PDB file of C-alpha atoms in Angstrom:
ATOM      1  CA  MET A   1       3.243 122.151 -55.112  1.00  0.00           C
ATOM      2  CA  LEU A   2       5.854 123.727 -53.097  1.00  0.00           C
ATOM      3  CA  THR A   3       3.347 124.623 -50.003  1.00  0.00           C
ATOM      4  CA  ILE A   4       2.565 121.058 -49.525  1.00  0.00           C
ATOM      5  CA  PHE A   5       6.050 119.934 -48.892  1.00  0.00           C
ATOM      6  CA  LEU A   6       6.786 123.058 -46.542  1.00  0.00           C
ATOM      7  CA  GLN A   7       3.800 122.353 -44.457  1.00  0.00           C
ATOM      8  CA  ALA A   8       4.391 121.463 -40.929  1.00  0.00           C
ATOM      9  CA  GLN A   9       3.765 118.151 -39.283  1.00  0.00           C
ATOM     10  CA  PRO A  10       0.919 118.090 -37.209  1.00  0.00           C
ATOM     11  CA  GLN A  11       1.950 118.456 -33.074  1.00  0.00           C
ATOM     12  CA  GLY A  12       2.018 115.157 -31.468  1.00  0.00           C
ATOM     13  CA  SER A  13       2.602 112.659 -34.013  1.00  0.00           C
ATOM     14  CA  SER A  14       5.948 111.772 -33.161  1.00  0.00           C
ATOM     15  CA  SER A  15       5.074 111.115 -29.208  1.00  0.00           C
ATOM     16  CA  MET A  16       1.939 109.308 -30.560  1.00  0.00           C
ATOM     17  CA  MET A  17       4.193 106.875 -32.504  1.00  0.00           C
ATOM     18  CA  LEU A  18       6.655 106.491 -29.451  1.00  0.00           C
ATOM     19  CA  ILE A  19       3.502 105.827 -27.319  1.00  0.00           C
ATOM     20  CA  MET A  20       2.238 103.037 -29.861  1.00  0.00           C
ATOM     21  CA  MET A  21       5.781 101.363 -29.781  1.00  0.00           C
ATOM     22  CA  GLY A  22       5.615 101.022 -26.207  1.00  0.00           C
ATOM     23  CA  VAL A  23       2.370  99.506 -26.204  1.00  0.00           C
ATOM     24  CA  MET A  24       3.376  97.163 -28.761  1.00  0.00           C
ATOM     25  CA  PHE A  25       6.654  96.254 -26.816  1.00  0.00           C
ATOM     26  CA  VAL A  26       4.603  95.654 -23.434  1.00  0.00           C
ATOM     27  CA  GLY A  27       1.945  93.502 -25.305  1.00  0.00           C
ATOM     28  CA  PHE A  28       4.670  91.323 -27.113  1.00  0.00           C
ATOM     29  CA  TYR A  29       6.365  91.053 -23.465  1.00  0.00           C
ATOM     30  CA  PHE A  30       3.119  89.685 -21.858  1.00  0.00           C
ATOM     31  CA  LEU A  31       1.703  87.532 -24.783  1.00  0.00           C
ATOM     32  CA  MET A  32       4.989  86.034 -25.828  1.00  0.00           C
ATOM     33  CA  ILE A  33       7.954  86.378 -24.125  1.00  0.00           C
ATOM     34  CA  ARG A  34       6.660  85.879 -20.714  1.00  0.00           C
ATOM     35  CA  PRO A  35       4.719  82.688 -21.107  1.00  0.00           C
ATOM     36  CA  GLN A  36       7.893  81.211 -23.000  1.00  0.00           C
ATOM     37  CA  MET A  37       9.981  81.901 -19.809  1.00  0.00           C
ATOM     38  CA  ARG A  38       7.674  80.654 -17.344  1.00  0.00           C
ATOM     39  CA  LYS A  39       7.196  77.339 -19.831  1.00  0.00           C
ATOM     40  CA  GLN A  40      11.058  77.044 -19.399  1.00  0.00           C
ATOM     41  CA  LYS A  41      11.203  77.555 -15.671  1.00  0.00           C
ATOM     42  CA  GLN A  42       8.645  74.651 -15.321  1.00  0.00           C
ATOM     43  CA  GLU A  43      10.441  72.090 -17.815  1.00  0.00           C
ATOM     44  CA  LYS A  44      13.804  72.818 -15.817  1.00  0.00           C
ATOM     45  CA  SER A  45      12.431  72.097 -12.457  1.00  0.00           C
ATOM     46  CA  PHE A  46      10.531  69.073 -14.103  1.00  0.00           C
ATOM     47  CA  GLN A  47      13.573  67.870 -15.506  1.00  0.00           C
ATOM     48  CA  GLU A  48      15.518  68.313 -12.297  1.00  0.00           C
ATOM     49  CA  THR A  49      12.943  66.649  -9.879  1.00  0.00           C
ATOM     50  CA  LEU A  50      13.086  63.435 -11.913  1.00  0.00           C
ATOM     51  CA  LYS A  51      13.794  60.218  -9.645  1.00  0.00           C
ATOM     52  CA  VAL A  52      14.831  56.813 -10.374  1.00  0.00           C
ATOM     53  CA  GLY A  53      12.207  54.766 -11.104  1.00  0.00           C
ATOM     54  CA  THR A  54       9.829  57.172 -12.846  1.00  0.00           C
ATOM     55  CA  ARG A  55       8.479  56.293 -16.071  1.00  0.00           C
ATOM     56  CA  VAL A  56       8.965  58.933 -18.728  1.00  0.00           C
ATOM     57  CA  VAL A  57       8.452  59.532 -22.383  1.00  0.00           C
ATOM     58  CA  LEU A  58      11.218  61.296 -24.211  1.00  0.00           C
ATOM     59  CA  THR A  59      10.927  63.850 -26.934  1.00  0.00           C
ATOM     60  CA  SER A  60      11.564  61.270 -29.640  1.00  0.00           C
ATOM     61  CA  GLY A  61       8.705  59.271 -28.342  1.00  0.00           C
ATOM     62  CA  LEU A  62      10.516  56.488 -26.694  1.00  0.00           C
ATOM     63  CA  HIS A  63       9.048  55.187 -23.518  1.00  0.00           C
ATOM     64  CA  GLY A  64      10.913  54.040 -20.417  1.00  0.00           C
ATOM     65  CA  ARG A  65      11.759  54.060 -16.865  1.00  0.00           C
ATOM     66  CA  ILE A  66      14.779  56.111 -15.145  1.00  0.00           C
ATOM     67  CA  ALA A  67      17.585  53.557 -14.246  1.00  0.00           C
ATOM     68  CA  GLN A  68      20.222  56.114 -13.234  1.00  0.00           C
ATOM     69  CA  VAL A  69      20.334  59.658 -12.908  1.00  0.00           C
ATOM     70  CA  GLN A  70      23.522  61.552 -13.523  1.00  0.00           C
ATOM     71  CA  ASP A  71      24.929  65.080 -13.924  1.00  0.00           C
ATOM     72  CA  ASP A  72      24.607  65.438 -17.424  1.00  0.00           C
ATOM     73  CA  GLY A  73      21.294  63.026 -18.071  1.00  0.00           C
ATOM     74  CA  PHE A  74      19.578  60.126 -17.129  1.00  0.00           C
ATOM     75  CA  VAL A  75      19.947  56.273 -17.930  1.00  0.00           C
ATOM     76  CA  ILE A  76      16.580  55.104 -19.354  1.00  0.00           C
ATOM     77  CA  GLU A  77      15.688  51.550 -19.188  1.00  0.00           C
ATOM     78  CA  THR A  78      13.648  50.506 -22.004  1.00  0.00           C
ATOM     79  CA  LEU A  79      12.266  46.973 -23.284  1.00  0.00           C
ATOM     80  CA  SER A  80      15.541  46.558 -25.291  1.00  0.00           C
ATOM     81  CA  GLY A  81      17.904  47.669 -22.953  1.00  0.00           C
ATOM     82  CA  LYS A  82      19.472  50.612 -21.326  1.00  0.00           C
ATOM     83  CA  LEU A  83      20.370  53.849 -23.001  1.00  0.00           C
ATOM     84  CA  LYS A  84      21.637  57.213 -21.842  1.00  0.00           C
ATOM     85  CA  PHE A  85      19.838  60.492 -22.771  1.00  0.00           C
ATOM     86  CA  GLU A  86      20.207  64.238 -22.035  1.00  0.00           C
ATOM     87  CA  LYS A  87      18.114  65.668 -19.506  1.00  0.00           C
ATOM     88  CA  ALA A  88      16.534  67.720 -22.238  1.00  0.00           C
ATOM     89  CA  ALA A  89      15.529  64.882 -24.047  1.00  0.00           C
ATOM     90  CA  VAL A  90      12.681  64.048 -21.087  1.00  0.00           C
ATOM     91  CA  SER A  91       9.329  65.252 -22.532  1.00  0.00           C
ATOM     92  CA  ARG A  92       6.680  64.316 -20.018  1.00  0.00           C
ATOM     93  CA  GLU A  93       6.132  61.637 -17.039  1.00  0.00           C
ATOM     94  CA  PHE A  94       3.993  58.753 -17.991  1.00  0.00           C
ATOM     95  CA  THR A  95       1.572  58.510 -15.372  1.00  0.00           C
ATOM     96  CA  GLU A  96      -1.808  57.063 -14.771  1.00  0.00           C
ATOM     97  CA  ALA A  97      -3.168  60.414 -14.165  1.00  0.00           C
ATOM     98  CA  ARG A  98      -2.055  61.953 -17.374  1.00  0.00           C
ATOM     99  CA  PHE A  99      -2.460  58.633 -19.710  1.00  0.00           C
ATOM    100  CA  GLY A 100      -5.282  56.749 -17.800  1.00  0.00           C
ATOM    101  CA  ASP A 101      -5.605  53.125 -19.243  1.00  0.00           C
ATOM    102  CA  LYS A 102      -2.449  53.242 -21.499  1.00  0.00           C
ATOM    103  CA  ALA A 103      -0.621  53.667 -18.231  1.00  0.00           C
ATOM    104  CA  LYS A 104      -2.138  50.962 -16.207  1.00  0.00           C
ATOM    105  CA  ALA A 105      -1.611  48.537 -19.257  1.00  0.00           C
ATOM    106  CA  ALA A 106       2.244  49.582 -19.423  1.00  0.00           C
ATOM    107  CA  ASP A 107       2.476  48.815 -15.779  1.00  0.00           C
ATOM    108  CA  LYS A 108       0.894  45.657 -16.092  1.00  0.00           C
ATOM    109  CA  THR A 109       3.457  44.629 -18.768  1.00  0.00           C
ATOM    110  CA  ALA A 110       6.352  45.993 -16.807  1.00  0.00           C
ATOM    111  CA  GLU A 111       5.324  43.999 -13.799  1.00  0.00           C
ATOM    112  CA  LYS A 112       4.870  40.652 -15.649  1.00  0.00           C
ATOM    113  CA  LYS A 113       8.233  41.113 -17.436  1.00  0.00           C
ATOM    114  CA  GLU A 114       9.683  41.805 -13.695  1.00  0.00           C
ATOM    115  CA  ILE A 115       8.065  38.957 -12.490  1.00  0.00           C
ATOM    116  CA  ASP A 116       9.265  36.685 -15.627  1.00  0.00           C
ATOM    117  CA  THR A 117      12.930  37.831 -14.891  1.00  0.00           C
ATOM    118  CA  GLU A 118      13.005  37.152 -11.465  1.00  0.00           C
ATOM    119  CA  LYS A 119      11.732  33.660 -12.097  1.00  0.00           C
ATOM    120  CA  LYS A 120      14.692  32.986 -14.314  1.00  0.00           C
TER     121      LYS A 120
END
């Protein structure tokens, strides 16, 4: 029994373990960390390029049009009035290219509302 505990470990097992740990770290970097960093950069640049008049959808699902751009957020105009939101709350743009028929119908409704308010 004592001879089992006194046997030497095979050569190269510790270096093989370090190589495997390194390969796992590189794999995690390319599969998880790098794509997440790229997504964060794209989201930040998207939020910085938004302008007044752009139709957006917020993370809460609220749809509206940007009425004012401020340093710390946006003033979003909705059918019920104007509300202020943080820049991070803007999820995506509500465009015809992305939403198709829904965007067309929403634009027609918004144009009709604007015409009605101008008549008054």
